[in-house]
Amino acid sequence: MSERMRLRYGFVSIALIAAVLASIAIARAGVEMSTGIRYVYNGGTMDVCATKAKAALSAYLQNVSEKTPGSGDWLGYSKPDSNGQTTAAGTVRCAPITNGFVVTFTCAVEKPGSFFDADALCLNLAHNFSGKTETALATPTPLPSGCATTNLVGTWVSDGDSKLILTMDVNGNLTDPDGVSGNWYLVGDTVTLTYYGNKTMKLSADGKHISGSGAAYTRKC
Amino acid sequence: MSIGDRRTVQNQPVSDCNTRAQAALTTTLQRPDEIGDGTGEWRAYTKVEAPATPPEAVSIHCFPIDNGYYVTFECAVEIPPSTMSAADLCTKVMAAFDAKQAAQSGNAQSGGAR
């Protein structure tokens, strides 16, 4: 290999490594924090603040607890996601002042990861605390289910071999019981399955059957 | 997420809290934002290159009381990439807040409103 060729391969390698590193950096999650909502109540007690703080956190989070009994520092976490990770947390902190109390709201969410942002969570905590109108937080889009004609998400059993079951997910992937993977694609009623080669098939009007290219499957729904 | 300590400081104006908060956050993370001018609500993130999302965040609340001020700290981290826990981050920020040199630096920049 000539020196020029070595240099060229060297640059290509560096570019590939840089691209991989960049993609890893982009994929990494981080933290988004909301702070700045503060209420001052004249005439309230710390017990009132504690009750409201616990109720507000419990409306949106779980495992709500006071940092130490009587501290007025309340904390809650979101339900763990499918990976067992907590993606959101909120704090409500009560402190006594002359003739009342001051309360602050701070929230943190994982991004990407949480379906709502930290400001939305904190605003709802504050509104729950104060009795103002709350807005529903964003929730995950439910997975398609049933025999829809707009997607192939679900479990499909081969008409010729009941042990051959294909599981198709929302991202267009499919897997069989042996772990062999492929892809599905649907345009109108035309199905393209990439599974041991490409197969062009037709989806039935009821969304329950696909057939063509020498294969046929029935969806469990 | 970690709830840091709360402190009540007597015989000091809330401006002392704001100066310390800015200095502590600047030292530990990067220059903070004040959430609304003059509110005493401060927040800072770890410095990262876009489009990465910062893995560490801290907020400090300064609130005036009768003859002094009240200050609280909250911290949140994503592990990885952060290598320290939220509690450790709060400990670090609180130590910076308490450091005399932070209080006396006098050169902290004003935070921008969000």
mmCIF file of C-alpha atoms in Angstrom:
data_model
loop_
_atom_site.group_PDB
_atom_site.id
_atom_site.type_symbol
_atom_site.label_atom_id
_atom_site.label_comp_id
_atom_site.label_asym_id
_atom_site.label_seq_id
_atom_site.Cartn_x
_atom_site.Cartn_y
_atom_site.Cartn_z
ATOM 1 C CA MET A 1 0.000 0.000 0.000
ATOM 2 C CA SER A 2 1.411 3.380 -0.968
ATOM 3 C CA GLU A 3 1.948 6.145 1.533
ATOM 4 C CA ARG A 4 -0.868 8.144 -0.074
ATOM 5 C CA MET A 5 -3.237 5.176 0.209
ATOM 6 C CA ARG A 6 -2.285 4.639 3.870
ATOM 7 C CA LEU A 7 -2.934 8.320 4.529
ATOM 8 C CA ARG A 8 -6.295 8.147 2.765
ATOM 9 C CA TYR A 9 -7.369 5.046 4.757
ATOM 10 C CA GLY A 10 -6.165 6.793 7.871
ATOM 11 C CA PHE A 11 -8.440 9.764 7.203
ATOM 12 C CA VAL A 12 -11.376 7.464 6.452
ATOM 13 C CA SER A 13 -10.801 5.583 9.700
ATOM 14 C CA ILE A 14 -10.618 8.787 11.693
ATOM 15 C CA ALA A 15 -13.788 10.051 10.019
ATOM 16 C CA LEU A 16 -15.633 6.810 10.819
ATOM 17 C CA ILE A 17 -14.492 6.856 14.443
ATOM 18 C CA ALA A 18 -15.507 10.490 14.737
ATOM 19 C CA ALA A 19 -18.918 9.704 13.264
ATOM 20 C CA VAL A 20 -19.435 6.849 15.743
ATOM 21 C CA LEU A 21 -18.355 9.002 18.666
ATOM 22 C CA ALA A 22 -20.636 11.797 17.516
ATOM 23 C CA SER A 23 -23.596 9.452 17.305
ATOM 24 C CA ILE A 24 -22.885 8.176 20.814
ATOM 25 C CA ALA A 25 -22.676 11.741 22.109
ATOM 26 C CA ILE A 26 -25.983 12.655 20.505
ATOM 27 C CA ALA A 27 -27.711 9.570 21.882
ATOM 28 C CA ARG A 28 -26.690 10.211 25.479
ATOM 29 C CA ALA A 29 -29.392 11.459 27.784
ATOM 30 C CA GLY A 30 -29.105 14.482 29.982
ATOM 31 C CA VAL A 31 -31.004 16.487 32.551
ATOM 32 C CA GLU A 32 -33.523 19.281 32.139
ATOM 33 C CA MET A 33 -34.320 21.239 35.283
ATOM 34 C CA SER A 34 -37.156 23.613 36.091
ATOM 35 C CA THR A 35 -36.840 26.114 38.878
ATOM 36 C CA GLY A 36 -38.273 29.501 39.726
ATOM 37 C CA ILE A 37 -41.853 28.858 40.824
ATOM 38 C CA ARG A 38 -42.228 30.197 44.340
ATOM 39 C CA TYR A 39 -45.328 31.059 46.353
ATOM 40 C CA VAL A 40 -45.473 33.107 49.524
ATOM 41 C CA TYR A 41 -48.473 32.426 51.756
ATOM 42 C CA ASN A 42 -49.438 34.784 54.536
ATOM 43 C CA GLY A 43 -51.406 33.130 57.293
ATOM 44 C CA GLY A 44 -50.698 29.483 56.488
ATOM 45 C CA THR A 45 -48.920 26.975 58.649
ATOM 46 C CA MET A 46 -46.150 24.526 57.849
ATOM 47 C CA ASP A 47 -48.608 21.690 58.347
ATOM 48 C CA VAL A 48 -50.807 23.115 55.617
ATOM 49 C CA CYS A 49 -47.807 23.430 53.320
ATOM 50 C CA ALA A 50 -46.746 19.850 54.040
ATOM 51 C CA THR A 51 -50.212 18.491 53.308
ATOM 52 C CA LYS A 52 -50.451 20.385 50.022
ATOM 53 C CA ALA A 53 -46.901 19.471 49.025
ATOM 54 C CA LYS A 54 -47.484 15.777 49.572
ATOM 55 C CA ALA A 55 -50.782 15.882 47.692
ATOM 56 C CA ALA A 56 -49.308 17.771 44.738
ATOM 57 C CA LEU A 57 -46.369 15.401 44.369
ATOM 58 C CA SER A 58 -48.574 12.343 44.792
ATOM 59 C CA ALA A 59 -50.810 13.528 41.950
ATOM 60 C CA TYR A 60 -47.945 13.219 39.452
ATOM 61 C CA LEU A 61 -45.181 11.161 41.019
ATOM 62 C CA GLN A 62 -44.710 8.227 43.348
ATOM 63 C CA ASN A 63 -42.581 7.256 46.348
ATOM 64 C CA VAL A 64 -43.333 10.682 47.781
ATOM 65 C CA SER A 65 -41.487 11.262 50.997
ATOM 66 C CA GLU A 66 -40.227 13.973 53.288
ATOM 67 C CA LYS A 67 -36.444 14.195 53.376
ATOM 68 C CA THR A 68 -36.503 14.055 57.160
ATOM 69 C CA PRO A 69 -39.675 14.146 59.244
ATOM 70 C CA GLY A 70 -40.751 17.721 59.842
ATOM 71 C CA SER A 71 -38.186 19.199 57.449
ATOM 72 C CA GLY A 72 -40.762 20.470 54.976
ATOM 73 C CA ASP A 73 -38.652 19.124 52.098
ATOM 74 C CA TRP A 74 -40.734 16.793 49.923
ATOM 75 C CA LEU A 75 -39.548 14.684 47.010
ATOM 76 C CA GLY A 76 -41.186 12.316 44.518
ATOM 77 C CA TYR A 77 -40.120 10.261 41.509
ATOM 78 C CA SER A 78 -41.844 9.121 38.344
ATOM 79 C CA LYS A 79 -42.669 5.493 37.740
ATOM 80 C CA PRO A 80 -39.680 3.628 36.313
ATOM 81 C CA ASP A 81 -39.798 3.262 32.536
ATOM 82 C CA SER A 82 -39.532 -0.044 30.662
ATOM 83 C CA ASN A 83 -35.788 -0.053 31.382
ATOM 84 C CA GLY A 84 -36.333 0.421 35.098
ATOM 85 C CA GLN A 85 -35.085 3.998 34.941
ATOM 86 C CA THR A 86 -36.742 6.918 36.695
ATOM 87 C CA THR A 87 -37.068 9.754 34.206
ATOM 88 C CA ALA A 88 -38.614 12.529 36.303
ATOM 89 C CA ALA A 89 -38.500 13.893 39.829
ATOM 90 C CA GLY A 90 -39.923 16.861 41.670
ATOM 91 C CA THR A 91 -39.329 18.635 44.946
ATOM 92 C CA VAL A 92 -41.598 20.899 46.945
ATOM 93 C CA ARG A 93 -39.924 22.700 49.816
ATOM 94 C CA CYS A 94 -41.775 24.509 52.568
ATOM 95 C CA ALA A 95 -40.125 27.042 54.862
ATOM 96 C CA PRO A 96 -41.668 29.129 57.618
ATOM 97 C CA ILE A 97 -41.677 32.903 57.427
ATOM 98 C CA THR A 98 -43.322 35.468 59.657
ATOM 99 C CA ASN A 99 -47.080 34.744 59.655
ATOM 100 C CA GLY A 100 -46.909 32.114 56.953
ATOM 101 C CA PHE A 101 -44.651 30.078 54.723
ATOM 102 C CA VAL A 102 -42.769 30.171 51.430
ATOM 103 C CA VAL A 103 -42.831 27.187 49.091
ATOM 104 C CA THR A 104 -40.596 26.456 46.092
ATOM 105 C CA PHE A 105 -41.003 23.933 43.286
ATOM 106 C CA THR A 106 -38.093 22.319 41.442
ATOM 107 C CA CYS A 107 -38.307 19.535 38.882
ATOM 108 C CA ALA A 108 -35.874 17.504 36.816
ATOM 109 C CA VAL A 109 -36.515 15.178 33.887
ATOM 110 C CA GLU A 110 -34.323 12.999 31.730
ATOM 111 C CA LYS A 111 -34.095 14.140 28.093
ATOM 112 C CA PRO A 112 -34.566 12.176 25.986
ATOM 113 C CA GLY A 113 -36.557 9.798 28.136
ATOM 114 C CA SER A 114 -39.347 11.727 29.772
ATOM 115 C CA PHE A 115 -42.459 12.341 27.713
ATOM 116 C CA PHE A 116 -43.003 15.733 29.349
ATOM 117 C CA ASP A 117 -40.608 18.524 30.172
ATOM 118 C CA ALA A 118 -39.566 19.771 33.582
ATOM 119 C CA ASP A 119 -41.436 23.066 33.291
ATOM 120 C CA ALA A 120 -44.711 21.269 32.567
ATOM 121 C CA LEU A 121 -44.278 19.019 35.588
ATOM 122 C CA CYS A 122 -43.382 21.878 37.928
ATOM 123 C CA LEU A 123 -46.234 24.073 36.690
ATOM 124 C CA ASN A 124 -48.701 21.283 37.391
ATOM 125 C CA LEU A 125 -47.229 20.648 40.831
ATOM 126 C CA ALA A 126 -47.567 24.343 41.634
ATOM 127 C CA HIS A 127 -51.092 24.542 40.251
ATOM 128 C CA ASN A 128 -52.153 21.457 42.177
ATOM 129 C CA PHE A 129 -50.679 22.985 45.311
ATOM 130 C CA SER A 130 -52.475 26.300 44.799
ATOM 131 C CA GLY A 131 -55.723 24.932 43.412
ATOM 132 C CA LYS A 132 -55.287 26.365 39.928
ATOM 133 C CA THR A 133 -56.170 24.549 36.715
ATOM 134 C CA GLU A 134 -53.785 21.770 35.782
ATOM 135 C CA THR A 135 -52.938 20.602 32.275
ATOM 136 C CA ALA A 136 -52.547 16.920 31.466
ATOM 137 C CA LEU A 137 -48.915 15.896 31.063
ATOM 138 C CA ALA A 138 -47.832 14.261 27.848
ATOM 139 C CA THR A 139 -47.990 10.482 27.943
ATOM 140 C CA PRO A 140 -46.461 7.845 25.688
ATOM 141 C CA THR A 141 -48.359 7.123 22.516
ATOM 142 C CA PRO A 142 -50.086 3.800 23.117
ATOM 143 C CA LEU A 143 -48.822 0.941 21.023
ATOM 144 C CA PRO A 144 -51.117 -0.010 18.170
ATOM 145 C CA SER A 145 -53.158 -3.072 18.926
ATOM 146 C CA GLY A 146 -55.812 -5.125 17.240
ATOM 147 C CA CYS A 147 -56.103 -5.965 13.578
ATOM 148 C CA ALA A 148 -55.542 -2.528 12.108
ATOM 149 C CA THR A 149 -55.110 -2.066 8.381
ATOM 150 C CA THR A 150 -52.659 0.783 8.935
ATOM 151 C CA ASN A 151 -49.855 -1.243 10.473
ATOM 152 C CA LEU A 152 -48.694 -4.803 11.067
ATOM 153 C CA VAL A 153 -47.789 -4.382 14.735
ATOM 154 C CA GLY A 154 -48.547 -7.563 16.625
ATOM 155 C CA THR A 155 -48.024 -11.308 16.482
ATOM 156 C CA TRP A 156 -48.417 -13.267 13.240
ATOM 157 C CA VAL A 157 -48.634 -17.074 12.955
ATOM 158 C CA SER A 158 -47.652 -18.865 9.767
ATOM 159 C CA ASP A 159 -50.624 -20.611 8.185
ATOM 160 C CA GLY A 160 -48.297 -23.458 7.194
ATOM 161 C CA ASP A 161 -46.419 -23.860 10.482
ATOM 162 C CA SER A 162 -48.047 -22.869 13.768
ATOM 163 C CA LYS A 163 -44.624 -22.761 15.446
ATOM 164 C CA LEU A 164 -43.452 -20.024 13.131
ATOM 165 C CA ILE A 165 -44.596 -16.875 14.884
ATOM 166 C CA LEU A 166 -43.417 -13.478 13.731
ATOM 167 C CA THR A 167 -43.484 -10.575 16.156
ATOM 168 C CA MET A 168 -43.647 -7.211 14.436
ATOM 169 C CA ASP A 169 -42.993 -3.985 16.321
ATOM 170 C CA VAL A 170 -43.906 -0.370 15.859
ATOM 171 C CA ASN A 171 -40.502 0.453 14.370
ATOM 172 C CA GLY A 172 -40.935 -1.897 11.425
ATOM 173 C CA ASN A 173 -38.833 -4.708 12.863
ATOM 174 C CA LEU A 174 -39.821 -8.363 13.025
ATOM 175 C CA THR A 175 -38.362 -11.357 14.819
ATOM 176 C CA ASP A 176 -39.106 -15.072 14.754
ATOM 177 C CA PRO A 177 -38.799 -17.626 17.605
ATOM 178 C CA ASP A 178 -35.207 -18.412 16.585
ATOM 179 C CA GLY A 179 -34.221 -14.776 16.930
ATOM 180 C CA VAL A 180 -33.955 -14.229 13.192
ATOM 181 C CA SER A 181 -34.864 -10.631 12.482
ATOM 182 C CA GLY A 182 -36.249 -8.788 9.510
ATOM 183 C CA ASN A 183 -38.438 -5.853 8.598
ATOM 184 C CA TRP A 184 -41.976 -5.088 7.562
ATOM 185 C CA TYR A 185 -43.289 -2.278 5.407
ATOM 186 C CA LEU A 186 -46.887 -1.479 4.535
ATOM 187 C CA VAL A 187 -48.161 0.833 1.797
ATOM 188 C CA GLY A 188 -51.901 0.642 1.267
ATOM 189 C CA ASP A 189 -52.565 -3.086 1.390
ATOM 190 C CA THR A 190 -49.191 -4.032 -0.068
ATOM 191 C CA VAL A 191 -46.852 -5.626 2.442
ATOM 192 C CA THR A 192 -43.128 -5.997 1.989
ATOM 193 C CA LEU A 193 -41.563 -8.481 4.373
ATOM 194 C CA THR A 194 -37.798 -8.683 4.506
ATOM 195 C CA TYR A 195 -37.376 -12.099 6.062
ATOM 196 C CA TYR A 196 -35.194 -14.634 4.297
ATOM 197 C CA GLY A 197 -35.346 -12.347 1.291
ATOM 198 C CA ASN A 198 -37.967 -9.843 0.237
ATOM 199 C CA LYS A 199 -41.559 -10.988 -0.025
ATOM 200 C CA THR A 200 -44.338 -8.905 -1.547
ATOM 201 C CA MET A 201 -47.673 -9.783 0.032
ATOM 202 C CA LYS A 202 -51.204 -8.436 0.426
ATOM 203 C CA LEU A 203 -52.984 -7.465 3.648
ATOM 204 C CA SER A 204 -56.599 -8.588 3.841
ATOM 205 C CA ALA A 205 -59.379 -6.019 4.251
ATOM 206 C CA ASP A 206 -59.968 -7.078 7.870
ATOM 207 C CA GLY A 207 -56.280 -6.655 8.705
ATOM 208 C CA LYS A 208 -56.000 -10.259 9.874
ATOM 209 C CA HIS A 209 -54.184 -11.983 7.019
ATOM 210 C CA ILE A 210 -51.181 -11.389 4.820
ATOM 211 C CA SER A 211 -50.343 -13.674 1.929
ATOM 212 C CA GLY A 212 -48.204 -13.810 -1.184
ATOM 213 C CA SER A 213 -44.780 -14.924 -2.440
ATOM 214 C CA GLY A 214 -45.531 -18.444 -1.245
ATOM 215 C CA ALA A 215 -46.263 -17.527 2.374
ATOM 216 C CA ALA A 216 -49.295 -16.666 4.469
ATOM 217 C CA TYR A 217 -49.691 -15.446 8.043
ATOM 218 C CA THR A 218 -52.641 -14.770 10.329
ATOM 219 C CA ARG A 219 -52.512 -12.084 12.979
ATOM 220 C CA LYS A 220 -53.444 -12.786 16.598
ATOM 221 C CA CYS A 221 -55.820 -10.055 17.599
ATOM 222 C CA MET B 1 -32.405 14.119 42.029
ATOM 223 C CA SER B 2 -31.207 15.249 45.397
ATOM 224 C CA ILE B 3 -32.585 17.748 47.857
ATOM 225 C CA GLY B 4 -29.631 19.625 49.236
ATOM 226 C CA ASP B 5 -29.475 21.382 52.543
ATOM 227 C CA ARG B 6 -31.362 24.480 53.526
ATOM 228 C CA ARG B 7 -29.654 27.243 55.404
ATOM 229 C CA THR B 8 -30.848 30.266 57.292
ATOM 230 C CA VAL B 9 -28.248 33.039 57.342
ATOM 231 C CA GLN B 10 -28.753 35.873 59.803
ATOM 232 C CA ASN B 11 -27.524 39.449 59.565
ATOM 233 C CA GLN B 12 -26.762 39.298 55.843
ATOM 234 C CA PRO B 13 -28.697 40.812 52.948
ATOM 235 C CA VAL B 14 -30.148 38.539 50.266
ATOM 236 C CA SER B 15 -27.656 40.088 47.841
ATOM 237 C CA ASP B 16 -24.991 38.094 49.694
ATOM 238 C CA CYS B 17 -26.912 34.927 48.859
ATOM 239 C CA ASN B 18 -27.205 35.926 45.208
ATOM 240 C CA THR B 19 -23.488 36.650 44.948
ATOM 241 C CA ARG B 20 -22.581 33.365 46.593
ATOM 242 C CA ALA B 21 -25.054 31.438 44.458
ATOM 243 C CA GLN B 22 -23.662 32.852 41.230
ATOM 244 C CA ALA B 23 -20.087 32.241 42.283
ATOM 245 C CA ALA B 24 -20.779 28.689 43.490
ATOM 246 C CA LEU B 25 -22.597 27.712 40.319
ATOM 247 C CA THR B 26 -20.015 29.348 38.081
ATOM 248 C CA THR B 27 -17.233 27.508 39.886
ATOM 249 C CA THR B 28 -18.972 24.146 39.879
ATOM 250 C CA LEU B 29 -20.807 24.150 36.545
ATOM 251 C CA GLN B 30 -20.906 27.309 34.473
ATOM 252 C CA ARG B 31 -22.400 30.790 34.620
ATOM 253 C CA PRO B 32 -25.962 30.450 35.922
ATOM 254 C CA ASP B 33 -29.226 31.969 34.810
ATOM 255 C CA GLU B 34 -31.393 33.883 37.226
ATOM 256 C CA ILE B 35 -34.967 32.874 36.562
ATOM 257 C CA GLY B 36 -36.421 36.366 36.333
ATOM 258 C CA ASP B 37 -34.408 39.417 37.323
ATOM 259 C CA GLY B 38 -34.086 39.911 41.058
ATOM 260 C CA THR B 39 -35.934 36.748 42.025
ATOM 261 C CA GLY B 40 -33.022 34.998 43.715
ATOM 262 C CA GLU B 41 -33.865 31.808 41.809
ATOM 263 C CA TRP B 42 -30.693 30.476 40.163
ATOM 264 C CA ARG B 43 -30.043 27.537 37.854
ATOM 265 C CA ALA B 44 -26.989 26.217 36.043
ATOM 266 C CA TYR B 45 -26.143 23.250 33.850
ATOM 267 C CA THR B 46 -22.906 21.498 33.031
ATOM 268 C CA LYS B 47 -21.354 22.968 29.924
ATOM 269 C CA VAL B 48 -21.734 20.648 26.924
ATOM 270 C CA GLU B 49 -21.502 21.001 23.186
ATOM 271 C CA ALA B 50 -24.828 21.084 21.359
ATOM 272 C CA PRO B 51 -26.817 18.965 20.608
ATOM 273 C CA ALA B 52 -25.834 17.013 23.718
ATOM 274 C CA THR B 53 -28.048 17.506 26.770
ATOM 275 C CA PRO B 54 -26.195 18.503 29.948
ATOM 276 C CA PRO B 55 -25.925 15.641 32.461
ATOM 277 C CA GLU B 56 -25.853 17.823 35.599
ATOM 278 C CA ALA B 57 -28.061 20.647 36.820
ATOM 279 C CA VAL B 58 -28.299 22.626 40.040
ATOM 280 C CA SER B 59 -30.722 25.193 41.357
ATOM 281 C CA ILE B 60 -30.280 27.557 44.270
ATOM 282 C CA HIS B 61 -33.102 29.560 45.810
ATOM 283 C CA CYS B 62 -32.389 32.707 47.820
ATOM 284 C CA PHE B 63 -35.246 34.186 49.825
ATOM 285 C CA PRO B 64 -35.067 37.171 52.189
ATOM 286 C CA ILE B 65 -36.343 36.730 55.731
ATOM 287 C CA ASP B 66 -36.567 39.101 58.664
ATOM 288 C CA ASN B 67 -32.899 39.819 59.244
ATOM 289 C CA GLY B 68 -31.134 37.652 56.757
ATOM 290 C CA TYR B 69 -31.963 35.078 54.117
ATOM 291 C CA TYR B 70 -32.967 31.531 53.555
ATOM 292 C CA VAL B 71 -31.228 29.433 50.879
ATOM 293 C CA THR B 72 -31.910 25.959 49.464
ATOM 294 C CA PHE B 73 -30.126 23.716 46.969
ATOM 295 C CA GLU B 74 -31.368 21.045 44.553
ATOM 296 C CA CYS B 75 -29.314 18.919 42.192
ATOM 297 C CA ALA B 76 -30.050 16.447 39.392
ATOM 298 C CA VAL B 77 -27.717 14.236 37.386
ATOM 299 C CA GLU B 78 -27.889 11.640 34.634
ATOM 300 C CA ILE B 79 -25.520 8.702 35.279
ATOM 301 C CA PRO B 80 -23.842 8.068 32.913
ATOM 302 C CA PRO B 81 -22.495 10.351 31.540
ATOM 303 C CA SER B 82 -22.217 12.117 34.888
ATOM 304 C CA THR B 83 -19.732 10.414 37.164
ATOM 305 C CA MET B 84 -21.026 11.890 40.399
ATOM 306 C CA SER B 85 -24.276 11.419 42.242
ATOM 307 C CA ALA B 86 -26.781 14.219 42.699
ATOM 308 C CA ALA B 87 -26.007 14.233 46.422
ATOM 309 C CA ASP B 88 -22.278 14.605 45.736
ATOM 310 C CA LEU B 89 -22.953 17.413 43.292
ATOM 311 C CA CYS B 90 -25.037 19.233 45.905
ATOM 312 C CA THR B 91 -22.280 18.763 48.482
ATOM 313 C CA LYS B 92 -19.799 20.289 46.047
ATOM 314 C CA VAL B 93 -22.027 23.261 45.266
ATOM 315 C CA MET B 94 -22.832 23.886 48.921
ATOM 316 C CA ALA B 95 -19.135 23.824 49.757
ATOM 317 C CA ALA B 96 -18.500 26.380 47.036
ATOM 318 C CA PHE B 97 -21.366 28.496 48.354
ATOM 319 C CA ASP B 98 -19.857 28.419 51.826
ATOM 320 C CA ALA B 99 -16.342 29.169 50.693
ATOM 321 C CA LYS B 100 -15.255 32.600 51.822
ATOM 322 C CA GLN B 101 -13.522 33.324 48.562
ATOM 323 C CA ALA B 102 -16.788 32.766 46.736
ATOM 324 C CA ALA B 103 -18.533 35.315 48.898
ATOM 325 C CA GLN B 104 -15.713 37.793 48.522
ATOM 326 C CA SER B 105 -14.953 37.341 44.840
ATOM 327 C CA GLY B 106 -17.199 40.235 43.854
ATOM 328 C CA ASN B 107 -16.685 39.548 40.178
ATOM 329 C CA ALA B 108 -19.594 37.215 39.467
ATOM 330 C CA GLN B 109 -21.511 38.246 36.386
ATOM 331 C CA SER B 110 -25.181 38.983 36.348
ATOM 332 C CA GLY B 111 -27.377 36.130 35.256
ATOM 333 C CA GLY B 112 -29.635 36.469 32.248
ATOM 334 C CA ALA B 113 -33.343 36.005 32.591
ATOM 335 C CA ARG B 114 -34.826 32.913 30.983
#
